[in-house]
Coordinates of N, CA and C and ligand atoms in Angstrom, one line a residue:
M1 N -16.2 194.8 224.2 CA -16.3 195.3 222.7 C -17.8 194.7 222.2
E2 N -18.7 195.9 222.0 CA -20.5 195.0 221.8 C -20.3 195.1 220.0
K3 N -20.7 193.9 219.9 CA -20.8 193.6 218.6 C -22.2 194.2 217.8
R4 N -22.1 194.9 216.9 CA -23.4 195.5 216.4 C -23.7 194.8 215.2
Q5 N -24.4 195.7 214.3 CA -25.0 195.4 213.1 C -24.2 194.6 212.2
E6 N -24.6 193.5 211.4 CA -23.9 192.6 210.3 C -23.7 193.7 209.4
L7 N -22.4 193.6 208.8 CA -21.9 194.6 207.9 C -21.9 193.6 206.3
Y8 N -21.5 192.3 206.7 CA -21.4 191.4 205.4 C -21.4 190.2 205.6
A9 N -22.0 189.2 205.1 CA -22.0 187.7 205.3 C -21.3 187.2 203.6
G10 N -20.0 186.9 204.5 CA -19.5 186.1 203.0 C -19.9 184.7 203.0
K11 N -19.0 183.7 202.2 CA -19.8 182.2 202.1 C -19.3 181.6 203.2
A12 N -18.5 181.7 204.1 CA -18.0 180.9 205.1 C -17.9 182.0 206.6
K13 N -17.9 183.4 206.3 CA -18.0 183.8 207.6 C -18.9 185.5 207.4
S14 N -19.1 186.1 208.8 CA -20.1 187.2 208.5 C -19.3 188.5 209.7
V15 N -19.2 189.3 209.1 CA -18.6 190.6 209.7 C -20.0 191.4 210.4
F16 N -19.2 192.2 211.5 CA -19.9 192.8 212.6 C -19.0 193.8 212.4
K17 N -19.9 194.9 212.5 CA -19.4 196.0 213.1 C -19.1 196.3 214.5
T18 N -18.3 197.1 215.0 CA -18.4 197.3 216.7 C -18.3 198.6 216.9
D19 N -18.2 199.0 218.5 CA -18.4 200.4 218.7 C -17.3 201.2 218.7
D20 N -16.2 200.8 218.1 CA -15.2 201.0 217.2 C -14.8 201.3 216.1
P21 N -14.6 202.4 215.0 CA -14.8 202.2 213.8 C -13.8 201.6 213.1
D22 N -12.2 201.5 213.8 CA -11.4 200.5 213.6 C -11.5 199.1 213.6
K23 N -12.0 198.6 214.4 CA -12.3 197.2 214.8 C -13.7 196.6 214.2
M24 N -13.3 195.2 213.6 CA -14.6 194.4 213.5 C -14.8 192.8 213.9
V25 N -15.2 192.4 214.2 CA -15.9 190.9 214.4 C -16.1 190.4 213.3
L26 N -15.2 188.8 213.5 CA -15.1 187.9 212.4 C -15.9 187.2 213.3
V27 N -17.2 186.2 212.6 CA -17.9 185.4 212.9 C -17.9 184.1 212.2
F28 N -17.2 182.7 212.3 CA -16.8 181.8 211.5 C -18.0 180.8 211.3
R29 N -18.5 180.5 210.5 CA -19.6 180.0 210.6 C -19.1 178.3 210.2
D30 N -20.3 177.5 210.2 CA -20.0 176.1 210.0 C -20.4 175.9 208.0
D31 N -20.7 176.8 207.6 CA -21.1 176.6 206.0 C -19.8 176.4 205.4
T32 N -19.9 175.5 204.2 CA -18.2 175.2 203.9 C -19.1 175.3 201.9
S33 N -18.0 176.4 201.2 CA -18.6 176.2 200.2 C -17.7 175.8 199.0
A34 N -17.9 175.5 197.6 CA -16.9 175.0 196.5 C -17.6 175.7 195.4
F35 N -16.7 175.6 194.3 CA -16.9 175.8 193.1 C -18.0 177.3 193.0
D36 N -17.2 178.4 193.6 CA -17.6 179.9 193.9 C -19.2 179.9 194.0
G37 N -19.4 178.9 195.3 CA -20.5 178.8 195.9 C -21.5 177.9 195.1
K38 N -21.1 176.9 194.3 CA -22.2 176.2 193.6 C -22.4 174.8 194.7
K39 N -21.5 174.7 195.5 CA -21.6 173.4 196.3 C -21.6 174.1 197.7
I40 N -22.7 174.0 198.6 CA -22.5 174.6 200.2 C -23.3 173.6 200.8
V41 N -22.5 173.2 202.2 CA -23.0 172.5 203.1 C -22.5 172.9 204.7
Q42 N -23.4 172.3 205.5 CA -22.7 172.6 206.9 C -22.0 171.6 207.6
L43 N -20.9 171.9 208.0 CA -20.1 171.0 208.4 C -19.9 171.2 210.0
D44 N -20.3 170.0 210.6 CA -20.6 170.4 212.3 C -18.8 170.9 212.4
R45 N -18.7 171.7 213.6 CA -17.3 172.3 214.4 C -16.8 173.2 213.4
K46 N -17.0 173.3 212.2 CA -15.9 174.2 211.4 C -15.8 175.4 211.9
G47 N -16.8 176.3 212.3 CA -16.6 177.5 212.8 C -15.6 177.5 213.6
M48 N -15.4 176.7 214.8 CA -14.8 176.5 215.7 C -13.6 176.3 215.3
V49 N -13.1 175.3 214.3 CA -11.8 174.9 214.1 C -11.4 175.8 213.2
N50 N -12.0 176.7 212.2 CA -11.1 177.7 211.3 C -10.8 179.0 212.5
N51 N -11.6 179.1 213.2 CA -11.7 180.2 214.2 C -10.5 179.8 214.9
K52 N -9.9 179.0 215.1 CA -9.0 178.7 216.4 C -7.6 178.6 215.4
F53 N -7.6 178.0 214.4 CA -6.4 177.6 213.2 C -6.1 179.1 212.8
N54 N -7.2 179.6 212.4 CA -6.9 181.4 211.7 C -5.9 181.7 213.0
A55 N -6.7 182.0 214.4 CA -6.2 182.5 215.3 C -4.5 182.2 215.6
F56 N -4.3 181.0 215.5 CA -2.9 180.3 216.1 C -1.9 181.0 214.8
I57 N -2.3 180.7 213.4 CA -1.6 180.9 212.3 C -1.3 182.4 212.4
M58 N -2.6 183.5 212.4 CA -1.8 184.9 212.5 C -1.3 185.1 213.5
T59 N -1.3 184.7 214.6 CA -0.6 185.0 215.7 C 1.1 184.3 215.4
K60 N 1.2 183.2 214.6 CA 2.6 182.9 214.3 C 3.2 183.8 213.5
L61 N 2.2 184.4 212.5 CA 2.8 185.4 211.1 C 3.4 186.7 212.0
Q62 N 2.5 187.1 213.0 CA 2.6 188.4 214.0 C 4.2 188.3 214.2
E63 N 4.1 187.0 215.2 CA 5.5 186.7 215.7 C 6.9 187.0 214.8
A64 N 6.4 186.7 213.6 CA 7.4 186.5 212.2 C 7.7 188.0 211.6
G65 N 6.9 189.1 212.1 CA 6.9 190.3 211.7 C 5.7 190.8 210.5
I66 N 5.3 189.9 210.4 CA 4.1 190.2 209.2 C 2.7 190.8 209.9
P67 N 2.4 191.9 209.2 CA 1.1 192.7 209.9 C 0.0 191.9 209.7
T68 N -1.0 191.5 210.7 CA -2.2 191.1 210.2 C -3.1 192.0 210.8
H69 N -4.3 191.9 210.5 CA -5.3 192.3 211.3 C -5.9 191.6 212.2
F70 N -5.2 190.3 212.6 CA -5.7 189.6 214.1 C -5.3 190.5 214.9
E71 N -6.8 190.7 216.3 CA -6.3 191.5 217.3 C -6.6 190.5 218.5
K72 N -7.3 189.4 218.4 CA -7.8 188.7 219.8 C -8.9 187.5 219.4
L73 N -9.1 186.7 219.9 CA -10.2 185.8 220.0 C -11.4 186.0 220.9
L74 N -12.4 186.1 220.4 CA -13.6 186.4 221.5 C -14.2 185.2 221.8
G75 N -14.4 184.2 221.4 CA -15.1 183.1 221.7 C -14.9 181.7 220.7
E76 N -15.7 180.9 220.8 CA -15.3 179.7 220.0 C -15.1 180.2 218.7
T77 N -16.2 180.8 217.8 CA -16.5 181.1 216.7 C -16.0 182.6 216.3
E78 N -15.7 183.4 217.2 CA -15.6 184.7 216.9 C -13.9 185.4 217.3
C79 N -13.8 186.4 216.6 CA -12.4 186.6 216.7 C -12.5 188.4 216.5
L80 N -11.8 189.3 217.0 CA -11.6 190.5 216.7 C -10.8 191.1 215.5
V81 N -11.1 191.9 214.4 CA -10.1 192.2 213.9 C -10.1 193.9 213.8
K82 N -8.9 194.0 212.7 CA -8.9 195.5 212.4 C -9.7 195.4 211.1
R83 N -10.2 196.6 210.9 CA -11.0 197.1 209.8 C -10.3 197.3 209.0
L84 N -10.0 196.8 207.6 CA -9.0 197.3 206.7 C -9.8 197.4 205.7
D85 N -8.9 198.2 204.6 CA -9.9 199.1 203.3 C -9.0 198.1 202.3
M86 N -10.0 196.7 201.9 CA -9.4 195.4 201.3 C -9.2 195.8 199.9
M87 N -8.4 194.7 199.8 CA -8.2 194.8 197.9 C -8.8 193.7 197.5
P88 N -9.4 194.1 196.6 CA -10.5 192.9 195.8 C -9.8 191.8 194.9
I89 N -8.5 191.6 195.9 CA -7.6 190.6 195.3 C -7.3 189.3 195.7
E90 N -6.9 188.1 195.4 CA -6.5 186.9 195.8 C -5.1 186.6 195.5
C91 N -4.1 186.8 196.3 CA -2.7 186.3 196.1 C -2.4 184.9 196.3
V92 N -2.2 184.0 195.3 CA -1.8 182.6 195.7 C -0.3 182.1 195.4
V93 N 0.1 181.7 196.1 CA 1.7 181.1 196.2 C 1.5 179.6 195.8
R94 N 2.5 179.1 195.0 CA 2.5 177.4 195.0 C 3.7 177.4 194.9
N95 N 3.7 175.7 196.0 CA 5.3 175.3 196.1 C 4.8 174.0 195.2
V96 N 3.9 173.3 194.9 CA 3.8 172.2 194.1 C 2.5 172.5 193.0
A97 N 2.3 172.0 192.3 CA 1.1 171.9 191.4 C -0.2 171.6 191.5
A98 N -1.2 171.6 191.5 CA -2.7 171.4 191.8 C -3.7 172.5 191.3
G99 N -4.9 172.0 191.4 CA -5.9 172.8 191.2 C -5.9 173.3 190.0
S100 N -6.3 174.9 190.1 CA -6.6 175.0 188.8 C -5.5 175.6 188.0
L101 N -4.0 175.2 188.4 CA -3.0 175.4 187.8 C -2.9 174.2 186.9
C102 N -3.0 173.2 187.1 CA -2.9 171.8 186.4 C -4.0 172.2 185.6
R103 N -5.2 172.6 185.8 CA -6.0 172.7 184.8 C -5.8 173.9 183.7
R104 N -5.3 174.9 184.0 CA -5.1 175.9 182.8 C -3.6 175.4 182.1
L105 N -2.9 174.7 182.6 CA -1.4 174.7 182.2 C -1.0 173.2 181.8
G106 N -2.4 172.1 182.2 CA -1.8 170.7 181.8 C -0.8 170.2 182.3
V107 N -0.4 170.0 183.7 CA 0.7 169.8 184.6 C 0.1 168.8 185.2
E108 N 1.2 168.2 185.6 CA 0.6 167.1 186.4 C 0.3 167.8 188.2
E109 N -0.6 166.9 188.9 CA -0.8 167.4 190.2 C 0.8 166.8 191.2
G110 N 1.3 167.5 191.7 CA 2.3 167.0 192.5 C 3.7 167.6 191.7
L111 N 3.6 168.1 190.7 CA 4.9 168.9 190.2 C 5.6 170.1 191.0
P112 N 6.9 169.6 192.0 CA 7.4 170.9 192.5 C 7.6 172.0 191.8
L113 N 7.4 173.0 192.2 CA 7.6 174.5 191.7 C 8.8 175.1 192.1
N114 N 10.0 175.6 191.5 CA 11.2 176.2 192.1 C 11.6 177.2 191.2
P115 N 11.3 178.3 191.4 CA 11.1 178.6 192.7 C 9.5 178.8 192.8
P116 N 8.9 179.2 193.7 CA 7.4 179.0 193.8 C 6.8 179.9 192.8
T117 N 5.2 179.6 192.5 CA 5.0 181.1 191.6 C 4.0 181.6 192.7
F118 N 3.8 182.8 192.0 CA 2.9 183.9 192.4 C 1.7 184.3 191.3
E119 N 0.6 184.3 191.9 CA -0.5 184.4 191.3 C -1.7 185.5 191.5
L120 N -2.2 186.3 190.7 CA -3.5 187.1 191.3 C -4.4 186.7 190.4
F121 N -5.8 186.7 191.0 CA -7.1 186.4 190.8 C -7.7 187.6 191.4
L122 N -9.0 188.1 190.7 CA -10.0 189.0 191.2 C -11.1 188.4 191.7
K123 N -11.3 188.9 192.8 CA -12.7 188.6 193.9 C -13.9 189.1 193.1
N124 N -14.4 187.8 192.4 CA -15.4 187.9 191.6 C -16.1 186.6 191.1
D125 N -17.4 186.5 192.1 CA -17.6 185.2 191.9 C -18.2 185.0 190.8
A126 N -19.4 185.9 190.1 CA -20.0 186.3 189.2 C -18.9 186.0 187.9
L127 N -17.6 186.3 188.0 CA -16.9 186.2 187.0 C -15.9 184.8 187.2
G128 N -16.2 184.2 188.2 CA -15.4 182.5 188.5 C -14.0 183.6 189.1
D129 N -13.9 184.4 189.6 CA -12.5 184.7 190.3 C -11.1 184.1 188.8
P130 N -11.6 185.5 187.9 CA -10.2 185.4 186.7 C -9.0 185.9 187.4
M131 N -8.1 185.0 186.8 CA -7.0 185.4 187.0 C -6.4 186.6 186.1
I132 N -5.8 187.2 187.0 CA -5.3 189.2 186.5 C -3.7 189.1 186.6
N133 N -3.3 190.0 186.2 CA -1.7 190.6 186.2 C -1.7 191.8 186.9
E134 N -0.5 192.2 187.2 CA -0.1 193.3 188.1 C -0.7 194.8 187.2
S135 N -0.4 194.6 186.0 CA -1.1 195.9 185.4 C -2.5 196.1 185.3
H136 N -3.4 194.9 185.3 CA -4.7 195.3 185.7 C -5.2 195.8 186.7
V137 N -4.0 195.1 187.9 CA -4.5 196.1 189.0 C -4.6 197.3 189.1
E138 N -3.3 197.9 188.5 CA -3.2 199.0 188.6 C -3.8 199.9 187.3
S139 N -4.2 199.1 186.4 CA -5.0 200.1 185.1 C -6.6 200.2 185.9
F140 N -6.9 199.2 186.5 CA -8.2 199.5 187.2 C -8.8 199.9 188.4
G141 N -7.3 200.1 188.9 CA -7.4 200.9 190.2 C -7.5 200.0 191.7
W142 N -7.7 198.9 191.7 CA -7.9 197.5 192.4 C -6.9 197.9 193.4
A143 N -5.6 198.4 193.5 CA -4.5 198.6 194.5 C -3.6 199.8 193.8
K144 N -2.8 200.2 195.2 CA -1.9 201.0 194.4 C -0.9 200.5 194.0
A145 N 0.3 200.7 193.1 CA 1.5 199.9 192.3 C 2.2 199.7 193.7
E146 N 2.8 200.3 194.7 CA 3.4 200.0 195.8 C 2.3 199.1 196.8
D147 N 1.6 199.2 196.9 CA 0.4 198.1 198.0 C 0.5 197.0 197.2
L148 N 0.3 196.6 195.9 CA 0.4 195.6 195.7 C 1.5 194.8 195.8
A149 N 2.6 195.8 195.4 CA 4.2 195.2 195.5 C 4.2 194.4 197.0
K150 N 3.9 195.5 198.1 CA 4.1 195.4 199.8 C 3.4 193.8 199.7
A151 N 2.5 193.6 199.1 CA 1.6 192.5 199.7 C 2.1 191.0 198.4
K152 N 2.7 191.4 197.8 CA 3.3 190.1 197.2 C 5.0 190.0 197.9
E153 N 5.1 191.2 198.2 CA 6.3 190.4 199.5 C 6.1 189.9 200.6
L154 N 5.0 190.2 201.0 CA 4.5 189.7 202.1 C 4.0 188.4 201.9
T155 N 3.2 187.9 200.8 CA 2.7 186.6 200.3 C 4.0 185.5 200.4
Y156 N 5.4 186.4 199.7 CA 6.3 185.5 199.9 C 6.7 185.0 201.3
K157 N 6.7 186.1 202.2 CA 7.6 186.0 203.4 C 6.8 184.9 204.4
V158 N 5.4 185.3 203.9 CA 4.3 184.0 204.6 C 4.6 182.6 204.2
N159 N 5.4 182.7 203.0 CA 5.7 181.2 202.4 C 6.9 180.7 203.5
G160 N 7.5 181.2 203.7 CA 9.1 181.0 204.4 C 8.6 180.6 205.8
V161 N 7.6 181.0 206.6 CA 7.3 180.9 207.8 C 6.4 179.7 207.7
L162 N 5.2 179.8 207.1 CA 4.2 178.4 207.2 C 4.7 177.0 206.5
K163 N 5.9 177.3 205.6 CA 6.6 175.8 204.7 C 6.9 175.2 205.9
A164 N 7.8 176.0 206.9 CA 8.4 175.5 207.7 C 7.6 175.0 208.8
L165 N 6.8 176.0 209.2 CA 5.8 175.3 210.3 C 5.3 173.9 210.3
F166 N 4.5 173.9 208.9 CA 3.6 172.4 208.5 C 4.8 171.5 208.2
A167 N 5.9 171.5 207.7 CA 7.0 170.5 207.5 C 7.2 170.1 208.8
E168 N 7.4 170.8 210.2 CA 7.5 170.4 211.2 C 6.4 169.6 211.5
G169 N 5.5 169.5 211.4 CA 4.1 168.4 211.6 C 3.7 167.5 210.4
G170 N 5.1 167.5 209.5 CA 4.9 166.2 208.8 C 4.1 166.4 207.8
M171 N 4.0 167.9 207.0 CA 2.9 168.3 206.2 C 3.8 169.2 204.9
I172 N 3.3 169.0 203.8 CA 3.6 170.0 202.5 C 2.9 171.0 202.3
L173 N 2.9 172.2 202.4 CA 2.3 173.1 202.1 C 2.1 173.4 200.4
V174 N 1.1 173.0 199.9 CA 1.2 172.8 198.5 C 1.1 174.6 197.9
D175 N 0.2 174.9 198.3 CA -0.5 176.3 197.8 C -1.5 177.1 198.7
Y176 N -1.4 178.3 198.7 CA -2.5 179.0 199.4 C -2.8 180.1 199.2
K177 N -4.2 180.7 199.4 CA -4.5 182.3 199.2 C -4.2 183.2 200.0
L178 N -3.6 184.0 199.5 CA -4.2 185.3 200.8 C -4.8 186.8 200.6
E179 N -5.1 187.3 201.2 CA -5.9 188.6 201.1 C -5.4 189.6 201.9
F180 N -5.2 190.7 201.4 CA -4.7 192.0 202.1 C -5.4 193.3 202.1
G181 N -5.2 194.4 202.9 CA -6.5 195.0 202.9 C -5.0 196.4 203.2
V182 N -5.4 197.6 203.5 CA -4.9 198.9 204.0 C -5.3 199.3 205.4
F183 N -4.6 199.4 206.5 CA -5.0 200.2 207.7 C -4.3 201.6 207.9
K184 N -4.8 202.7 208.0 CA -4.1 203.7 208.4 C -2.5 203.7 207.5
G185 N -2.7 203.5 206.1 CA -1.5 203.4 205.2 C -0.7 202.4 205.4
E186 N -0.8 201.2 205.7 CA -0.5 200.2 206.0 C -0.3 198.8 205.5
V187 N -0.1 198.4 204.7 CA -0.4 196.9 204.1 C -0.5 196.1 205.0
V188 N -1.6 195.1 205.3 CA -1.7 194.2 206.2 C -2.6 193.0 205.8
L189 N -2.3 191.9 206.5 CA -2.9 190.6 205.9 C -4.3 190.8 206.6
G190 N -5.3 190.3 205.4 CA -6.7 190.1 206.4 C -7.2 188.8 206.1
D191 N -8.6 188.9 205.8 CA -9.5 187.8 206.0 C -8.9 186.6 206.5
E192 N -8.7 185.3 206.4 CA -8.3 184.1 207.0 C -7.2 183.0 206.8
F193 N -6.5 182.6 207.6 CA -5.8 181.4 206.9 C -6.3 180.3 207.8
S194 N -6.5 179.1 206.9 CA -7.4 178.0 207.4 C -7.1 177.0 206.7
P195 N -7.4 175.8 206.3 CA -7.5 174.5 205.4 C -8.5 175.1 204.3
D196 N -9.2 175.9 204.5 CA -10.0 176.3 203.4 C -9.4 176.9 202.5
G197 N -8.2 177.5 202.6 CA -7.8 178.6 201.9 C -6.4 178.1 201.4
C198 N -5.9 177.0 202.0 CA -4.9 176.5 201.5 C -4.5 175.0 200.9
R199 N -3.6 174.3 200.3 CA -3.5 173.0 200.2 C -2.4 172.2 201.2
L200 N -2.8 171.3 202.0 CA -2.0 170.6 202.7 C -1.9 169.2 202.2
W201 N -0.6 168.6 202.2 CA -0.5 167.3 202.0 C 0.3 166.6 203.2
D202 N 0.1 165.2 203.2 CA 0.8 164.7 204.6 C 2.3 164.2 203.7
A203 N 3.4 164.6 204.1 CA 4.5 164.6 203.7 C 5.1 163.0 203.2
Q204 N 4.5 162.0 204.0 CA 4.8 160.8 203.5 C 3.8 160.5 202.5
T205 N 2.4 160.2 202.8 CA 1.4 159.7 202.2 C 1.1 160.4 201.0
K206 N 1.3 161.7 200.9 CA 0.5 162.8 200.2 C -0.9 162.9 200.4
E207 N -1.6 162.2 201.2 CA -2.8 162.6 201.8 C -3.3 164.0 201.8
K208 N -4.5 164.2 201.0 CA -5.0 165.4 201.4 C -5.5 165.7 202.7
L209 N -5.6 167.1 203.3 CA -5.5 167.2 204.5 C -6.2 168.6 204.7
D210 N -6.9 169.1 203.4 CA -7.4 170.6 203.4 C -9.2 170.6 202.4
K211 N -9.2 171.2 201.7 CA -10.5 171.8 201.6 C -10.8 170.9 200.3
D212 N -9.7 170.0 199.9 CA -10.0 169.6 198.5 C -11.0 168.2 199.0
R213 N -10.6 167.4 200.3 CA -11.4 166.7 200.5 C -13.0 167.3 200.5
F214 N -13.3 168.3 200.5 CA -14.8 168.9 200.6 C -15.0 168.9 199.0
R215 N -13.8 169.3 198.1 CA -14.5 169.7 196.6 C -14.5 168.3 196.0
Q216 N -13.3 167.6 196.5 CA -13.7 166.3 195.8 C -14.4 165.1 196.3
G217 N -15.0 165.5 197.5 CA -16.2 164.6 198.0 C -15.3 163.3 198.8
L218 N -14.4 163.5 199.4 CA -13.7 162.3 200.1 C -13.8 162.5 201.6
G219 N -14.6 163.1 202.1 CA -15.3 163.0 203.4 C -14.3 163.0 204.4
G220 N -14.5 163.2 205.7 CA -13.8 163.1 206.8 C -12.9 164.5 206.7
V221 N -13.5 165.7 206.6 CA -13.2 167.2 206.3 C -12.4 167.6 207.3
I222 N -13.6 167.6 208.6 CA -13.6 168.6 209.6 C -12.3 167.4 210.5
E223 N -12.1 166.3 210.4 CA -11.6 165.2 211.1 C -10.3 165.9 210.4
A224 N -10.0 166.2 209.4 CA -8.5 166.4 208.6 C -8.0 167.8 209.4
Y225 N -8.9 168.7 209.4 CA -8.4 170.3 209.6 C -8.0 170.1 211.0
E226 N -8.6 169.2 212.1 CA -8.3 169.2 213.3 C -6.8 168.3 213.6
D227 N -6.6 167.3 212.6 CA -5.6 166.6 212.4 C -4.2 167.6 212.3
V228 N -4.9 168.4 211.1 CA -3.4 169.5 210.9 C -3.4 170.1 212.1
G229 N -4.2 170.8 212.6 CA -4.2 171.7 213.8 C -3.4 171.0 214.6
R230 N -3.6 169.7 215.4 CA -3.2 168.9 216.2 C -1.6 169.0 216.2
R231 N -1.4 169.1 214.9 CA 0.0 168.5 214.4 C 1.3 169.8 214.5
I232 N 0.3 170.9 214.3 CA 1.6 172.0 214.6 C 1.1 172.8 215.9
G233 N 0.1 171.8 216.6 CA 0.4 172.1 218.2 C -1.0 173.5 218.6
I234 N -2.0 173.1 217.7 CA -3.2 173.8 218.3 C -3.9 172.8 219.2
N235 N -4.7 173.5 220.4 CA -5.2 172.8 220.9 C -7.0 173.1 220.7
F236 N -7.7 172.5 220.4 CA -9.1 172.8 220.1 C -9.9 172.9 221.0
D237 N -9.4 172.2 222.4 CA -10.7 172.2 223.6 C -9.8 173.3 224.4
A238 N -9.0 174.1 224.0 CA -8.7 175.4 225.1 C -9.9 176.3 225.1
Ligands
UDP301 N1 -8.7 179.8 197.1 C1 -9.2 180.2 198.0 N2 -10.2 180.7 197.1 C2 -10.5 180.8 195.9 C3 -9.7 180.0 195.1 C4 -8.4 179.8 195.7 O1 -9.0 180.0 199.1 O2 -11.5 181.6 195.3 C5 -7.2 178.7 197.5 C6 -7.3 177.3 197.2 O3 -7.8 176.8 198.3 C7 -5.9 176.9 196.7 C8 -5.4 178.1 196.4 O4 -6.0 178.8 196.7 O5 -5.0 176.6 198.5 C9 -5.3 178.0 194.8 O6 -6.1 177.7 194.4 P1 -6.8 177.5 192.8 O7 -6.1 178.3 191.8 O8 -5.9 175.9 192.3 O9 -7.9 176.8 192.1 P2 -9.0 175.8 192.7 O10 -8.5 174.5 192.6 O11 -9.4 175.2 194.0 O12 -10.4 176.2 191.7

């Protein structure tokens, strides 16, 4: 599979075209950003860790019957994916209150959310990724109503699979963000799943093991990502 012209460079990944119009190569870089790209640094090994983390999770989700764009690992920092027509939307499920929910609603971090909440955000850095609702998605034509409904159903299904997976490793899946697209008419999970896009706490100590370590300047960011990975069975040396 020949990697060709760069199509797009995001904040942490670059996307390349291939010979096959239905496939793309994702390259995970060491860049780490927060606050809509206002804080950016390079963290050694991050590209490799997130590439392998994402491959492991996408494979688990696929095994659980959730369609994903992931095809195969190509190298330490690269993987092959299906080329989706992406919805410009972030789907967020929260099992425990943290981050923007606490700021918005004045609730304390750590409050259990039962049932888990489901939120939508528009992917738009210039606007600070504003919160939106289902009617906005339909009125502005960001996705078809039935595709959004499917994305919501799949986002909840992911919760069942991953809450259990992280619980086995002694962790709490606090919240996470997913992005979906359409491939030949089917709604498919795209983008990535890594500790960059979710919150994970140690179940006993409630220590933060995700990107909040970077956002809050706690240090040991990649060490925490690797610890999470090992606890769910990922071998980063393979
Ligand atoms: N998230 C993300 N990308 C974004 C915004 C949020 O991956 O652009 C993830 C974030 O890591 C967390 C969840 O979505 O796991 C909920 O984020 P929140 O709304 O609390 O925003 P934050 O506090 O990160 O600004």
